[in-house]
Coordinates of C-alpha atoms in Angstrom, one line a residue:
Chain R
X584 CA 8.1 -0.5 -3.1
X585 CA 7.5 0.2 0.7
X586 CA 9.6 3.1 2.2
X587 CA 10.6 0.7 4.6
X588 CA 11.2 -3.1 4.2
X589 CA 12.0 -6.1 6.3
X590 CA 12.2 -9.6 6.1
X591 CA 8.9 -11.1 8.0
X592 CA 10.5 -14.1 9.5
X593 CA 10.1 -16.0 11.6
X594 CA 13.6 -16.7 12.3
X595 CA 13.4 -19.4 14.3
X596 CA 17.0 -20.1 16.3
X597 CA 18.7 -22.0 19.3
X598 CA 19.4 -20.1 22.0
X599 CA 22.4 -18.9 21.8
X600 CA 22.9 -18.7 18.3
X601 CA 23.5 -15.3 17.0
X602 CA 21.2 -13.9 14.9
X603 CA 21.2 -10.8 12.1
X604 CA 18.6 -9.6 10.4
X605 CA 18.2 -6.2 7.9
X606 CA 16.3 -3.4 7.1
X607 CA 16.3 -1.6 3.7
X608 CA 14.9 1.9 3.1
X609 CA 14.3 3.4 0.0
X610 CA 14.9 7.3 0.7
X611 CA 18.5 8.5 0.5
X612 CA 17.5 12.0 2.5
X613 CA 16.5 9.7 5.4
X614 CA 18.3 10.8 8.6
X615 CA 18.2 9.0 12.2
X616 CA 17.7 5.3 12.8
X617 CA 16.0 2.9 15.2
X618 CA 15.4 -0.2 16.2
X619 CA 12.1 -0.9 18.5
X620 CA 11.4 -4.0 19.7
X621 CA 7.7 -5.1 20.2
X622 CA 6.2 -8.8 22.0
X623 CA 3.0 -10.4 21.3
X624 CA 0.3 -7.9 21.3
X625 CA 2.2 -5.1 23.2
X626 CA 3.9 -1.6 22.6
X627 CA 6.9 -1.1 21.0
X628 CA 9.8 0.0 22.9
X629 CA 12.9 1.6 22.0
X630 CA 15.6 -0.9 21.6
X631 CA 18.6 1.3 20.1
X632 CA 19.2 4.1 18.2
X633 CA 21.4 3.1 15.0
X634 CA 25.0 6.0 14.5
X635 CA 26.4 6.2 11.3
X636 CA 29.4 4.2 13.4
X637 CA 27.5 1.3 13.8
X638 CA 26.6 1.2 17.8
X639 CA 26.6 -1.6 20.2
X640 CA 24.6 -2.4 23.8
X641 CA 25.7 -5.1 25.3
X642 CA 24.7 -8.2 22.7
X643 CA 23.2 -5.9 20.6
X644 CA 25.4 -4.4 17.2
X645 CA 23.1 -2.2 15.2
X646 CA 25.0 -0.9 11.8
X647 CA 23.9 1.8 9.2
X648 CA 25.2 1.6 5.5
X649 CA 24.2 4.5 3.6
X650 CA 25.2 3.7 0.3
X651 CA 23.1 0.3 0.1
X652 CA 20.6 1.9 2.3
X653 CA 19.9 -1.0 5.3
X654 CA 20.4 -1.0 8.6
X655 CA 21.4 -4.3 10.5
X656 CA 20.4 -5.5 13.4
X657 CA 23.1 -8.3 15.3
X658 CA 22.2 -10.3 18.6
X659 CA 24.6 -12.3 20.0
X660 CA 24.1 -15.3 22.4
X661 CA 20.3 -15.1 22.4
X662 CA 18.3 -15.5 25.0
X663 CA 14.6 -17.1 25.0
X664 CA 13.8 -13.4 26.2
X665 CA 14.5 -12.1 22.7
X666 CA 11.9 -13.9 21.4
X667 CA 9.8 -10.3 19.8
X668 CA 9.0 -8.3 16.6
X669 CA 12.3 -6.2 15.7
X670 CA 10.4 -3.2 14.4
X671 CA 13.3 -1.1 12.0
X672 CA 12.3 2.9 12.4
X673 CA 13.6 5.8 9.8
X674 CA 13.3 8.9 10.2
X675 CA 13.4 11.1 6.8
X676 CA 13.6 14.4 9.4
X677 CA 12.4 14.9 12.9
X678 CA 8.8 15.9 11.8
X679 CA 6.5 13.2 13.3
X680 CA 5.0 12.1 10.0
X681 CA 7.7 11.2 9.0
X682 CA 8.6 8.7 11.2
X683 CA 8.1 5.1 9.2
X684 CA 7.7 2.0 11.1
X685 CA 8.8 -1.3 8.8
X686 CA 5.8 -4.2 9.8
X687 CA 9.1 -6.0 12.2
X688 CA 10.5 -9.3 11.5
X689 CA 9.6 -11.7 14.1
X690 CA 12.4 -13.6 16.0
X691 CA 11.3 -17.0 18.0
X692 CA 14.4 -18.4 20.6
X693 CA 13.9 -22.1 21.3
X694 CA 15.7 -23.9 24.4
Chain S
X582 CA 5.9 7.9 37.8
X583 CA 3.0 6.2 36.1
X584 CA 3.7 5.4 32.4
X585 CA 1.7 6.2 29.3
X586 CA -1.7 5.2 29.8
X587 CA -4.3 4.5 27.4
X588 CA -7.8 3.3 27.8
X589 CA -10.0 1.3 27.6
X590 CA -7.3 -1.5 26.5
X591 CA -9.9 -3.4 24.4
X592 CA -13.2 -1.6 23.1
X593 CA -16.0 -3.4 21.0
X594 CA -18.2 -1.6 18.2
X595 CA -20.2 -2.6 16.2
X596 CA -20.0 -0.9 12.3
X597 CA -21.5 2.7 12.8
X598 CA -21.3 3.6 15.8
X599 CA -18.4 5.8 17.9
X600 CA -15.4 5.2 19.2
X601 CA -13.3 7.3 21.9
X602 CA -9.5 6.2 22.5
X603 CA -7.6 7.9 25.4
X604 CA -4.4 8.6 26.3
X605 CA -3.0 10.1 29.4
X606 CA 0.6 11.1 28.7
X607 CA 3.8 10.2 31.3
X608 CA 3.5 12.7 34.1
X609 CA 6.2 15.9 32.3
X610 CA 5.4 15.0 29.0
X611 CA 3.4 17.9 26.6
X612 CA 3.6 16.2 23.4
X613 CA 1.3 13.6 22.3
X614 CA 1.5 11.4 19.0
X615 CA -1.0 8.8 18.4
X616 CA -0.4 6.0 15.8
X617 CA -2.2 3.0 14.5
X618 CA -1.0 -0.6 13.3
X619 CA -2.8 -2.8 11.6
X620 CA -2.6 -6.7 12.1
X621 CA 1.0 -7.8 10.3
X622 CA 1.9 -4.3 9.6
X623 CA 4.3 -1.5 11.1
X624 CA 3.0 1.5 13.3
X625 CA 1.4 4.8 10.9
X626 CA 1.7 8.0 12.2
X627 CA -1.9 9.4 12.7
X628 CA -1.7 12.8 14.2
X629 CA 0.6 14.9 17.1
X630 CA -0.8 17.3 19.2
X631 CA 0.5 19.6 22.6
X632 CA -2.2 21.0 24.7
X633 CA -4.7 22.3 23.0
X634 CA -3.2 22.1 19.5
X635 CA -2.8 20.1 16.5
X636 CA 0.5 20.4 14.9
X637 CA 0.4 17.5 12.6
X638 CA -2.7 15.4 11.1
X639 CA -1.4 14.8 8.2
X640 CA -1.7 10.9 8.9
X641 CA -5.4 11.3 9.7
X642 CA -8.1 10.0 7.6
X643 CA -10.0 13.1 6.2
X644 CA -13.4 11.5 7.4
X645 CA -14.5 10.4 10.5
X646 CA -11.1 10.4 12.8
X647 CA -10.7 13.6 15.0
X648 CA -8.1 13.8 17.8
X649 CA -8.0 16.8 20.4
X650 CA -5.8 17.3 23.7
X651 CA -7.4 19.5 25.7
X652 CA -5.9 21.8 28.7
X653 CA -7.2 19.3 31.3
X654 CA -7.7 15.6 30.9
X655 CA -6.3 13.1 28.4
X656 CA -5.9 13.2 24.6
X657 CA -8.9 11.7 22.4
X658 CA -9.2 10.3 19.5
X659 CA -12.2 9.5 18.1
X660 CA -13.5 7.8 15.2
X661 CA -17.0 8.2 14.1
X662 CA -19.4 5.8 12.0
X663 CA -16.9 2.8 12.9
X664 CA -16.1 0.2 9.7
X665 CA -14.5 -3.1 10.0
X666 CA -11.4 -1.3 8.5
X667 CA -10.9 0.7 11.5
X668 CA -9.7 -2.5 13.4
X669 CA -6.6 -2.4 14.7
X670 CA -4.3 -1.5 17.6
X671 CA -4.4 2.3 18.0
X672 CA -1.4 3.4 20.2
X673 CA -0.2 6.9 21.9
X674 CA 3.2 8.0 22.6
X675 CA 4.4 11.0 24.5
X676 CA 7.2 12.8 25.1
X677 CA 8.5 15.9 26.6
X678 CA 10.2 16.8 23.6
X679 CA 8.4 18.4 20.4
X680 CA 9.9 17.0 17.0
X681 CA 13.2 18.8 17.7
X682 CA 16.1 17.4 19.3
X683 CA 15.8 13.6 19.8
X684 CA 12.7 13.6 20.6
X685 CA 12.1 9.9 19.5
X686 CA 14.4 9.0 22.1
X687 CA 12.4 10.2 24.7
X688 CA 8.9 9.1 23.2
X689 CA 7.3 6.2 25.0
X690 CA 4.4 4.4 24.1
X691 CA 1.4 3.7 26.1
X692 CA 0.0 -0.5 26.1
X693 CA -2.5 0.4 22.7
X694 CA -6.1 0.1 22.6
X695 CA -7.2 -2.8 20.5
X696 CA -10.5 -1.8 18.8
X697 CA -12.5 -4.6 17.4
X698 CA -15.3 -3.7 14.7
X699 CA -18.0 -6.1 14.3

């Protein structure tokens, strides 16, 4: 099992729609959260951090449940701009190795 | 204030010979982490170094992959005897933080060197 999962995608949606996807991680020590996002063939960028009180930004809700182990993702009224990979980061301490990236679940906005 | 910059953004090699990455951290930033990401997968930590240290390689291949960031001049990381493996996007990060604090809130990635092994 991968330290880190997500669903591939594509979800493909209207723009507009709203759209949730999750992220489940295996270890129960694992400490911070993050969302990156990454487009086609570029770097990834910091999207949000994820509180244990969920956290929103505008039309973004991240939320953290520790006892299922996932973290969500929620966009609201999506934009053709947020067409990207949603790249889930945990964080089992704040030692750089162990930083795990999940392989990003790929979101496509059609007009 | 320039960004993280890495070159070259696409580099060529054919199996067995070298490769050398760079990465010029954001103008403040001491710490430097590179990572790679193979073609439908998530970003692997390879190795974090400050100036002229390595604090971390635990992601490193044993063979072949050596990193440095010297006093002056960018971080390298370079990967002898090339295989077709070693295709992928490498990328670099900095950050003026070490891994203390909330550091990954203040790393930022440079635009990744694509390396293509033939």
């Amino acid at each position: 099992r991968k330290e880190v999962e997500q669903d591939p995608g594509p979800f493909n949606v209207p723009e507009g729609a709203t759209v949730a996807f999750n992220c489940t991680y295996s270890n129960s020590a694992s400490q911070s959260f993050f969302w990156y996002r990454q487009d086609c063939r570029k770097e990834p960028k910091l999207l949000m951090s994820v509180y244990s009180s969920g956290n929103e930004d505008g039309r973004f809700t991240a939320q953290l449940n520790r006892a299922s182990q996932y973290i969500s993702l929620l966009i609201r009224d999506s934009k053709l701009s947020d067409s990207a990979t949603y790249l889930c980061v945990v964080a089992k301490d704040s030692s750089a190795s162990k930083i795990i990236f999940g392989s990003g679940t790929r979101l496509s906005i059609r007009p | 204030n320039a960004g993280v910059m890495q070159n070259p953004r696409h580099l060529v090699r054919r199996r067995g010979q070298e490769a050398r990455l760079r990465c010029s951290p954001m103008k403040g930033h001491s710490h430097v982490y590179w990572y790679r990401q193979l073609p439908e997968e998530g970003l692997k930590f390879m190795v974090y170094l400050q100036k002229e240290n390595i604090i971390d390689e635990s992601g490193m291949p044993k063979e072949r992959f050596s990193a440095e960031f010297p006093k002056e001049g960018p971080s390298i990381l370079r990967i002898q005897q090339v295989v077709r493996g070693d295709s992928a996007a490498y990328f670099c990060a900095s950050s003026p933080l070490g891994t203390s604090g909330s550091w990954l809130d203040t790393q930022y990635f440079g635009p990744g060197t694509r390396l293509t092994v033939l």
